[in-house]
Amino acid sequence: MVKLLRIGIVGCGAIGSSLAKEIVTNFGNLASLVALFDIRPEKAQFLSGKLTKSGKLCAANLDILIKRSDLVIEASSAKAAWEIARRSLSSGRKVMIMSVGGIVDHSNELPALALKNNAQVYFPSGAISGIDALKAANIAGVKKVVLTTRKNPNAFKGVEYVERNFKLSGLKKDKLLFSGKAADAVKYFPQNINVAAVLGLAAIGMNKTQVRIIASPYVNRNIHEVLIESKAARIFTRTENILHPQNPKTSYLAVLSAIATLKQILEPVKIGT
Ligand SMILES: NC(=O)c1ccc[n+]([C@@H]2O[C@H](COP(=O)([O-])OP(=O)(O)OC[C@H]3O[C@@H](n4cnc5c(N)ncnc54)[C@H](O)[C@@H]3O)[C@@H](O)[C@H]2O)c1
């Protein structure tokens, strides 16, 4: 008989809710959703009530959620991500991290902590394509990784760095807002943080991975292009993201990528790098 993987989700927003529904609806023969925790308890209660009649999935705190779970899925915030990963791994739990930007400063500690506790960490590719080829190419050697992100000027509303340095209203042509290393991009563009962080962690690091961010009045999707130059291949990918129906800050593909990662963990046949 298959032993069900017990899953706990931290953060019951757009991503956490989608994952929870997916686990209950489509992974029942391989996994079991055992706990939900949100810093706003009413969000965990609401989701729990939607998924089970008894509403018993809510955990009173993070430690209780970790205790109940084999896999902890972090879908909360960059600020909380490292603490959630650290405490889960220290208890020997597997962890899937969505708020990747919150982990980059701890990328050296992470593998050692996981190894010491016989645990694993998963970072879904998110809203970009090409991570599979990048990982393979990096074994022979990658010279260059450049991420070019294009978004509608409206997507930069409220971004402090942009509002301080640019006037985007009435923009008639593409405007380059940033060009530099991923380590700096994640500081100035927190909402781009996860894509740049996954790319940086996957191969040559946050200081060598380059990022360009462009405001374009001609696009209404979040477009990420990735250029990779390596000993094995020259790779170029372009992903035109449709926004998540419940959270316009999140790309739909990022949520689906987390579900696909979960499938990789659970299913006996694993396709792709
Ligand atoms: N890896 C990727 O490709 C990718 C893509 C999009 C978003 N993200 C990241 O995933 C995370 C979740 O995204 P979302 O769209 O679901 O956001 P959301 O705002 O819809 O939901 C986040 C939820 O987490 C809760 N939360 C915040 N801090 C918490 C804490 N310390 N403990 C417990 N719960 C807490 C909030 O109350 C909220 O309910 C964000 O950090 C976001 O940046 C990652």
mmCIF file of C-alpha atoms and ligand atoms in Angstrom:
data_model
loop_
_atom_site.group_PDB
_atom_site.id
_atom_site.type_symbol
_atom_site.label_atom_id
_atom_site.label_comp_id
_atom_site.label_asym_id
_atom_site.label_seq_id
_atom_site.Cartn_x
_atom_site.Cartn_y
_atom_site.Cartn_z
ATOM 1 C CA MET A 1 0.000 0.000 0.000
ATOM 2 C CA VAL A 2 1.276 3.509 -0.871
ATOM 3 C CA LYS A 3 2.152 5.627 2.178
ATOM 4 C CA LEU A 4 0.521 9.018 1.654
ATOM 5 C CA LEU A 5 2.873 12.020 1.818
ATOM 6 C CA ARG A 6 1.523 14.307 4.546
ATOM 7 C CA ILE A 7 1.582 17.919 3.329
ATOM 8 C CA GLY A 8 1.314 21.140 5.337
ATOM 9 C CA ILE A 9 0.932 24.536 3.671
ATOM 10 C CA VAL A 10 2.168 27.797 5.202
ATOM 11 C CA GLY A 11 0.404 30.793 3.637
ATOM 12 C CA CYS A 12 -3.191 30.481 2.433
ATOM 13 C CA GLY A 13 -3.189 33.153 -0.293
ATOM 14 C CA ALA A 14 -3.377 32.681 -4.061
ATOM 15 C CA ILE A 15 -0.657 30.031 -4.340
ATOM 16 C CA GLY A 16 -1.338 28.206 -1.058
ATOM 17 C CA SER A 17 -5.084 27.969 -1.772
ATOM 18 C CA SER A 18 -4.562 26.686 -5.322
ATOM 19 C CA LEU A 19 -2.100 24.053 -4.120
ATOM 20 C CA ALA A 20 -4.367 22.970 -1.272
ATOM 21 C CA LYS A 21 -7.329 22.500 -3.626
ATOM 22 C CA GLU A 22 -5.167 20.570 -6.088
ATOM 23 C CA ILE A 23 -3.839 18.224 -3.400
ATOM 24 C CA VAL A 24 -7.323 17.455 -2.081
ATOM 25 C CA THR A 25 -8.886 17.114 -5.554
ATOM 26 C CA ASN A 26 -6.217 15.376 -7.623
ATOM 27 C CA PHE A 27 -3.494 13.890 -5.398
ATOM 28 C CA GLY A 28 -5.659 11.902 -2.992
ATOM 29 C CA ASN A 29 -4.063 8.553 -3.868
ATOM 30 C CA LEU A 30 -0.517 9.827 -3.234
ATOM 31 C CA ALA A 31 -0.742 12.633 -0.683
ATOM 32 C CA SER A 32 -2.851 13.995 2.105
ATOM 33 C CA LEU A 33 -3.275 17.643 3.079
ATOM 34 C CA VAL A 34 -2.849 17.584 6.859
ATOM 35 C CA ALA A 35 -2.332 21.192 7.975
ATOM 36 C CA LEU A 36 -2.760 24.838 6.996
ATOM 37 C CA PHE A 37 -1.210 27.826 8.719
ATOM 38 C CA ASP A 38 -1.507 31.522 7.953
ATOM 39 C CA ILE A 39 -0.374 34.525 9.952
ATOM 40 C CA ARG A 40 -3.974 35.670 9.463
ATOM 41 C CA PRO A 41 -5.818 32.705 11.039
ATOM 42 C CA GLU A 42 -9.108 33.592 9.325
ATOM 43 C CA LYS A 43 -7.503 32.815 5.944
ATOM 44 C CA ALA A 44 -6.488 29.310 7.055
ATOM 45 C CA GLN A 45 -9.937 28.797 8.608
ATOM 46 C CA PHE A 46 -11.704 29.927 5.424
ATOM 47 C CA LEU A 47 -9.639 27.587 3.245
ATOM 48 C CA SER A 48 -9.954 24.705 5.687
ATOM 49 C CA GLY A 49 -13.733 25.185 5.747
ATOM 50 C CA LYS A 50 -13.879 25.083 1.962
ATOM 51 C CA LEU A 51 -11.847 21.883 1.740
ATOM 52 C CA THR A 52 -13.223 19.840 4.619
ATOM 53 C CA LYS A 53 -16.580 19.828 6.325
ATOM 54 C CA SER A 54 -14.963 19.759 9.768
ATOM 55 C CA GLY A 55 -12.505 22.581 9.020
ATOM 56 C CA LYS A 56 -9.904 20.699 11.068
ATOM 57 C CA LEU A 57 -6.859 21.462 8.927
ATOM 58 C CA CYS A 58 -5.854 24.663 10.742
ATOM 59 C CA ALA A 59 -2.662 24.462 12.773
ATOM 60 C CA ALA A 60 -2.376 26.889 15.685
ATOM 61 C CA ASN A 61 1.256 27.642 14.872
ATOM 62 C CA LEU A 62 4.144 26.754 12.579
ATOM 63 C CA ASP A 63 5.619 24.124 14.920
ATOM 64 C CA ILE A 64 2.367 22.170 15.014
ATOM 65 C CA LEU A 65 2.162 22.272 11.193
ATOM 66 C CA ILE A 66 5.752 21.015 10.897
ATOM 67 C CA LYS A 67 5.111 18.201 13.379
ATOM 68 C CA ARG A 68 2.119 16.945 11.361
ATOM 69 C CA SER A 69 3.807 17.123 7.915
ATOM 70 C CA ASP A 70 6.314 15.161 5.823
ATOM 71 C CA LEU A 71 6.487 18.035 3.306
ATOM 72 C CA VAL A 72 6.070 21.702 4.246
ATOM 73 C CA ILE A 73 5.094 24.029 1.391
ATOM 74 C CA GLU A 74 6.055 27.658 2.025
ATOM 75 C CA ALA A 75 3.738 30.067 0.147
ATOM 76 C CA SER A 76 3.815 33.052 2.496
ATOM 77 C CA SER A 77 6.343 35.871 2.169
ATOM 78 C CA ALA A 78 10.028 36.469 1.490
ATOM 79 C CA LYS A 79 10.430 37.735 5.078
ATOM 80 C CA ALA A 80 9.193 34.457 6.568
ATOM 81 C CA ALA A 81 10.642 31.982 4.056
ATOM 82 C CA TRP A 82 14.043 31.304 5.641
ATOM 83 C CA GLU A 83 12.649 30.761 9.140
ATOM 84 C CA ILE A 84 10.037 28.334 7.772
ATOM 85 C CA ALA A 85 12.712 26.459 5.775
ATOM 86 C CA ARG A 86 15.175 26.409 8.680
ATOM 87 C CA ARG A 87 12.673 25.058 11.198
ATOM 88 C CA SER A 88 11.221 22.478 8.794
ATOM 89 C CA LEU A 89 14.621 21.159 7.697
ATOM 90 C CA SER A 90 15.894 21.044 11.278
ATOM 91 C CA SER A 91 12.978 18.685 11.996
ATOM 92 C CA GLY A 92 13.911 16.512 9.004
ATOM 93 C CA ARG A 93 10.982 17.663 6.851
ATOM 94 C CA LYS A 94 11.067 18.170 3.087
ATOM 95 C CA VAL A 95 10.389 21.793 2.085
ATOM 96 C CA MET A 96 9.069 23.436 -1.079
ATOM 97 C CA ILE A 97 9.892 27.140 -1.197
ATOM 98 C CA MET A 98 7.844 29.626 -3.220
ATOM 99 C CA SER A 99 9.276 32.868 -1.751
ATOM 100 C CA VAL A 100 12.685 32.110 -3.249
ATOM 101 C CA GLY A 101 13.913 35.679 -2.823
ATOM 102 C CA GLY A 102 13.807 35.226 0.942
ATOM 103 C CA ILE A 103 16.311 32.379 0.735
ATOM 104 C CA VAL A 104 19.084 33.806 -1.470
ATOM 105 C CA ASP A 105 21.031 35.220 1.492
ATOM 106 C CA HIS A 106 21.060 31.748 3.051
ATOM 107 C CA SER A 107 21.869 29.730 -0.072
ATOM 108 C CA ASN A 108 25.140 28.479 1.453
ATOM 109 C CA GLU A 109 23.574 27.273 4.723
ATOM 110 C CA LEU A 110 20.622 25.570 3.050
ATOM 111 C CA PRO A 111 22.289 22.477 1.488
ATOM 112 C CA ALA A 112 24.296 21.760 4.644
ATOM 113 C CA LEU A 113 21.195 21.978 6.841
ATOM 114 C CA ALA A 114 19.202 19.730 4.490
ATOM 115 C CA LEU A 115 22.025 17.176 4.266
ATOM 116 C CA LYS A 116 22.533 17.099 8.027
ATOM 117 C CA ASN A 117 18.837 16.331 8.578
ATOM 118 C CA ASN A 118 18.406 13.976 5.615
ATOM 119 C CA ALA A 119 15.825 16.360 4.119
ATOM 120 C CA GLN A 120 15.231 17.863 0.662
ATOM 121 C CA VAL A 121 14.447 21.364 -0.590
ATOM 122 C CA TYR A 122 12.459 22.085 -3.764
ATOM 123 C CA PHE A 123 12.358 25.374 -5.677
ATOM 124 C CA PRO A 124 9.771 25.303 -8.512
ATOM 125 C CA SER A 125 10.841 27.024 -11.748
ATOM 126 C CA GLY A 126 8.005 29.544 -11.369
ATOM 127 C CA ALA A 127 7.033 31.864 -14.192
ATOM 128 C CA ILE A 128 10.040 31.169 -16.444
ATOM 129 C CA SER A 129 11.103 28.378 -18.749
ATOM 130 C CA GLY A 130 14.613 27.063 -19.320
ATOM 131 C CA ILE A 131 15.634 26.004 -15.799
ATOM 132 C CA ASP A 132 15.799 22.356 -16.935
ATOM 133 C CA ALA A 133 18.278 23.138 -19.734
ATOM 134 C CA LEU A 134 20.199 25.589 -17.547
ATOM 135 C CA LYS A 135 20.775 22.907 -14.898
ATOM 136 C CA ALA A 136 22.053 20.447 -17.495
ATOM 137 C CA ALA A 137 24.240 23.034 -19.263
ATOM 138 C CA ASN A 138 25.717 24.141 -15.948
ATOM 139 C CA ILE A 139 27.338 20.732 -15.513
ATOM 140 C CA ALA A 140 29.621 21.497 -18.476
ATOM 141 C CA GLY A 141 29.843 25.220 -17.686
ATOM 142 C CA VAL A 142 27.625 28.271 -18.192
ATOM 143 C CA LYS A 143 29.222 31.550 -19.255
ATOM 144 C CA LYS A 144 26.260 33.853 -19.245
ATOM 145 C CA VAL A 145 22.651 34.041 -18.016
ATOM 146 C CA VAL A 146 20.554 37.098 -18.896
ATOM 147 C CA LEU A 147 16.930 37.562 -17.833
ATOM 148 C CA THR A 148 14.960 40.250 -19.669
ATOM 149 C CA THR A 149 11.595 41.035 -18.115
ATOM 150 C CA ARG A 150 8.976 43.157 -19.893
ATOM 151 C CA LYS A 151 5.876 44.365 -18.089
ATOM 152 C CA ASN A 152 3.189 46.948 -18.698
ATOM 153 C CA PRO A 153 4.033 50.285 -16.989
ATOM 154 C CA ASN A 154 1.011 49.734 -14.679
ATOM 155 C CA ALA A 155 2.782 46.691 -13.208
ATOM 156 C CA PHE A 156 5.400 49.019 -11.685
ATOM 157 C CA LYS A 157 2.891 51.125 -9.727
ATOM 158 C CA GLY A 158 3.977 51.252 -6.093
ATOM 159 C CA VAL A 159 7.544 50.091 -6.858
ATOM 160 C CA GLU A 160 9.546 52.632 -4.869
ATOM 161 C CA TYR A 161 12.687 52.497 -7.031
ATOM 162 C CA VAL A 162 10.660 53.155 -10.197
ATOM 163 C CA GLU A 163 8.497 55.910 -8.732
ATOM 164 C CA ARG A 164 11.624 57.698 -7.444
ATOM 165 C CA ASN A 165 13.546 57.535 -10.732
ATOM 166 C CA PHE A 166 11.073 57.379 -13.644
ATOM 167 C CA LYS A 167 7.864 58.915 -14.927
ATOM 168 C CA LEU A 168 5.987 56.135 -16.715
ATOM 169 C CA SER A 169 2.553 57.700 -17.291
ATOM 170 C CA GLY A 170 1.880 58.241 -21.004
ATOM 171 C CA LEU A 171 4.895 56.094 -21.980
ATOM 172 C CA LYS A 172 4.929 55.638 -25.785
ATOM 173 C CA LYS A 173 7.928 53.284 -26.195
ATOM 174 C CA ASP A 174 9.898 50.703 -24.218
ATOM 175 C CA LYS A 175 11.842 52.125 -21.268
ATOM 176 C CA LEU A 176 14.783 50.302 -19.681
ATOM 177 C CA LEU A 177 14.320 50.592 -15.906
ATOM 178 C CA PHE A 178 17.176 48.397 -14.731
ATOM 179 C CA SER A 179 20.206 46.609 -16.079
ATOM 180 C CA GLY A 180 22.587 44.893 -13.693
ATOM 181 C CA LYS A 181 23.186 41.866 -11.524
ATOM 182 C CA ALA A 182 20.361 39.727 -10.131
ATOM 183 C CA ALA A 183 21.571 40.467 -6.592
ATOM 184 C CA ASP A 184 20.671 44.154 -7.120
ATOM 185 C CA ALA A 185 17.524 43.518 -9.178
ATOM 186 C CA VAL A 186 15.909 41.667 -6.283
ATOM 187 C CA LYS A 187 16.514 44.667 -4.000
ATOM 188 C CA TYR A 188 14.920 47.229 -6.334
ATOM 189 C CA PHE A 189 12.165 45.048 -7.808
ATOM 190 C CA PRO A 190 10.793 42.873 -5.006
ATOM 191 C CA GLN A 191 7.964 41.540 -7.189
ATOM 192 C CA ASN A 192 10.501 40.220 -9.715
ATOM 193 C CA ILE A 193 12.512 38.642 -6.976
ATOM 194 C CA ASN A 194 11.474 35.000 -7.365
ATOM 195 C CA VAL A 195 12.224 34.661 -11.071
ATOM 196 C CA ALA A 196 15.675 36.249 -10.729
ATOM 197 C CA ALA A 197 16.414 34.253 -7.576
ATOM 198 C CA VAL A 198 15.526 30.866 -9.123
ATOM 199 C CA LEU A 199 17.731 31.655 -12.123
ATOM 200 C CA GLY A 200 20.605 32.762 -9.894
ATOM 201 C CA LEU A 201 20.377 29.719 -7.614
ATOM 202 C CA ALA A 202 20.073 27.278 -10.545
ATOM 203 C CA ALA A 203 23.489 28.036 -12.022
ATOM 204 C CA ILE A 204 26.056 30.829 -11.783
ATOM 205 C CA GLY A 205 24.770 32.768 -8.759
ATOM 206 C CA MET A 206 23.127 36.112 -8.050
ATOM 207 C CA ASN A 207 26.209 38.216 -8.827
ATOM 208 C CA LYS A 208 26.906 36.748 -12.266
ATOM 209 C CA THR A 209 23.295 36.357 -13.425
ATOM 210 C CA GLN A 210 22.268 39.509 -15.302
ATOM 211 C CA VAL A 211 18.823 41.098 -15.272
ATOM 212 C CA ARG A 212 17.179 43.715 -17.504
ATOM 213 C CA ILE A 213 13.768 45.124 -16.614
ATOM 214 C CA ILE A 214 11.746 47.021 -19.219
ATOM 215 C CA ALA A 215 8.447 48.905 -18.968
ATOM 216 C CA SER A 216 6.602 48.368 -22.252
ATOM 217 C CA PRO A 217 3.282 50.024 -23.133
ATOM 218 C CA TYR A 218 2.779 47.328 -25.804
ATOM 219 C CA VAL A 219 2.492 44.316 -23.497
ATOM 220 C CA ASN A 220 -0.241 43.219 -21.130
ATOM 221 C CA ARG A 221 1.448 40.024 -19.970
ATOM 222 C CA ASN A 222 4.562 39.591 -17.827
ATOM 223 C CA ILE A 223 7.134 38.467 -20.377
ATOM 224 C CA HIS A 224 10.344 36.797 -19.243
ATOM 225 C CA GLU A 225 13.110 36.022 -21.751
ATOM 226 C CA VAL A 226 16.091 33.963 -20.653
ATOM 227 C CA LEU A 227 19.327 33.826 -22.625
ATOM 228 C CA ILE A 228 21.898 31.216 -21.641
ATOM 229 C CA GLU A 229 25.353 30.829 -23.158
ATOM 230 C CA SER A 230 27.105 27.632 -22.222
ATOM 231 C CA LYS A 231 29.658 25.093 -23.440
ATOM 232 C CA ALA A 232 26.807 22.772 -24.399
ATOM 233 C CA ALA A 233 24.310 25.066 -26.091
ATOM 234 C CA ARG A 234 23.047 28.590 -26.662
ATOM 235 C CA ILE A 235 19.562 28.660 -25.192
ATOM 236 C CA PHE A 236 16.835 31.269 -25.511
ATOM 237 C CA THR A 237 13.384 30.996 -23.945
ATOM 238 C CA ARG A 238 10.449 33.415 -23.895
ATOM 239 C CA THR A 239 7.487 33.022 -21.548
ATOM 240 C CA GLU A 240 4.423 35.268 -21.908
ATOM 241 C CA ASN A 241 2.636 34.971 -18.589
ATOM 242 C CA ILE A 242 -1.084 35.269 -18.008
ATOM 243 C CA LEU A 243 -1.808 36.623 -14.542
ATOM 244 C CA HIS A 244 -3.349 34.456 -11.825
ATOM 245 C CA PRO A 245 -7.127 34.949 -11.736
ATOM 246 C CA GLN A 246 -7.093 35.416 -7.920
ATOM 247 C CA ASN A 247 -3.909 37.485 -7.566
ATOM 248 C CA PRO A 248 -2.791 39.802 -10.378
ATOM 249 C CA LYS A 249 0.678 40.047 -8.796
ATOM 250 C CA THR A 250 1.282 36.343 -9.415
ATOM 251 C CA SER A 251 1.707 34.633 -12.788
ATOM 252 C CA TYR A 252 -0.607 31.667 -13.321
ATOM 253 C CA LEU A 253 2.322 29.544 -14.508
ATOM 254 C CA ALA A 254 4.096 30.026 -11.153
ATOM 255 C CA VAL A 255 1.204 28.267 -9.405
ATOM 256 C CA LEU A 256 1.105 25.488 -11.990
ATOM 257 C CA SER A 257 4.867 25.095 -11.700
ATOM 258 C CA ALA A 258 4.472 24.387 -7.976
ATOM 259 C CA ILE A 259 1.824 21.748 -8.751
ATOM 260 C CA ALA A 260 4.142 20.198 -11.355
ATOM 261 C CA THR A 261 6.960 20.092 -8.772
ATOM 262 C CA LEU A 262 4.624 18.310 -6.385
ATOM 263 C CA LYS A 263 3.880 15.764 -9.120
ATOM 264 C CA GLN A 264 7.639 15.213 -9.547
ATOM 265 C CA ILE A 265 7.954 14.534 -5.819
ATOM 266 C CA LEU A 266 4.977 12.163 -5.690
ATOM 267 C CA GLU A 267 4.883 10.254 -8.952
ATOM 268 C CA PRO A 268 7.139 7.290 -9.650
ATOM 269 C CA VAL A 269 8.048 8.400 -13.197
ATOM 270 C CA LYS A 270 9.892 11.711 -13.403
ATOM 271 C CA ILE A 271 10.100 13.421 -16.787
ATOM 272 C CA GLY A 272 12.498 16.243 -17.505
ATOM 273 C CA THR A 273 15.702 17.341 -15.841
HETATM 274 N N1 LIG B 1 8.467 31.105 -6.996
HETATM 275 C C1 LIG B 1 7.648 31.757 -7.781
HETATM 276 O O1 LIG B 1 7.676 31.616 -8.987
HETATM 277 C C2 LIG B 1 6.637 32.697 -7.210
HETATM 278 C C3 LIG B 1 5.687 33.313 -8.036
HETATM 279 C C4 LIG B 1 4.756 34.147 -7.462
HETATM 280 C C5 LIG B 1 4.797 34.395 -6.105
HETATM 281 N N2 LIG B 1 5.759 33.823 -5.345
HETATM 282 C C6 LIG B 1 5.858 34.087 -3.899
HETATM 283 O O2 LIG B 1 5.062 33.143 -3.199
HETATM 284 C C7 LIG B 1 4.547 33.750 -2.008
HETATM 285 C C8 LIG B 1 3.022 33.575 -1.970
HETATM 286 O O3 LIG B 1 2.445 34.202 -3.110
HETATM 287 P P1 LIG B 1 0.868 34.452 -3.211
HETATM 288 O O4 LIG B 1 0.630 34.984 -4.575
HETATM 289 O O5 LIG B 1 0.149 33.248 -2.756
HETATM 290 O O6 LIG B 1 0.701 35.619 -2.137
HETATM 291 P P2 LIG B 1 -0.621 36.043 -1.348
HETATM 292 O O7 LIG B 1 -0.358 37.421 -0.867
HETATM 293 O O8 LIG B 1 -1.825 35.767 -2.152
HETATM 294 O O9 LIG B 1 -0.648 35.033 -0.065
HETATM 295 C C9 LIG B 1 0.322 35.016 0.933
HETATM 296 C C10 LIG B 1 -0.313 34.479 2.213
HETATM 297 O O10 LIG B 1 0.717 34.235 3.183
HETATM 298 C C11 LIG B 1 0.298 34.740 4.441
HETATM 299 N N3 LIG B 1 1.497 35.039 5.243
HETATM 300 C C12 LIG B 1 2.326 36.108 5.149
HETATM 301 N N4 LIG B 1 3.309 36.007 6.043
HETATM 302 C C13 LIG B 1 3.131 34.850 6.712
HETATM 303 C C14 LIG B 1 3.831 34.174 7.755
HETATM 304 N N5 LIG B 1 4.925 34.707 8.310
HETATM 305 N N6 LIG B 1 3.350 32.991 8.202
HETATM 306 C C15 LIG B 1 2.225 32.468 7.666
HETATM 307 N N7 LIG B 1 1.508 33.049 6.679
HETATM 308 C C16 LIG B 1 1.960 34.228 6.209
HETATM 309 C C17 LIG B 1 -0.568 35.954 4.124
HETATM 310 O O11 LIG B 1 -1.448 36.273 5.180
HETATM 311 C C18 LIG B 1 -1.299 35.462 2.859
HETATM 312 O O12 LIG B 1 -2.496 34.801 3.184
HETATM 313 C C19 LIG B 1 4.992 35.221 -2.047
HETATM 314 O O13 LIG B 1 6.144 35.400 -1.261
HETATM 315 C C20 LIG B 1 5.323 35.447 -3.499
HETATM 316 O O14 LIG B 1 6.341 36.429 -3.689
HETATM 317 C C21 LIG B 1 6.639 32.966 -5.868
#
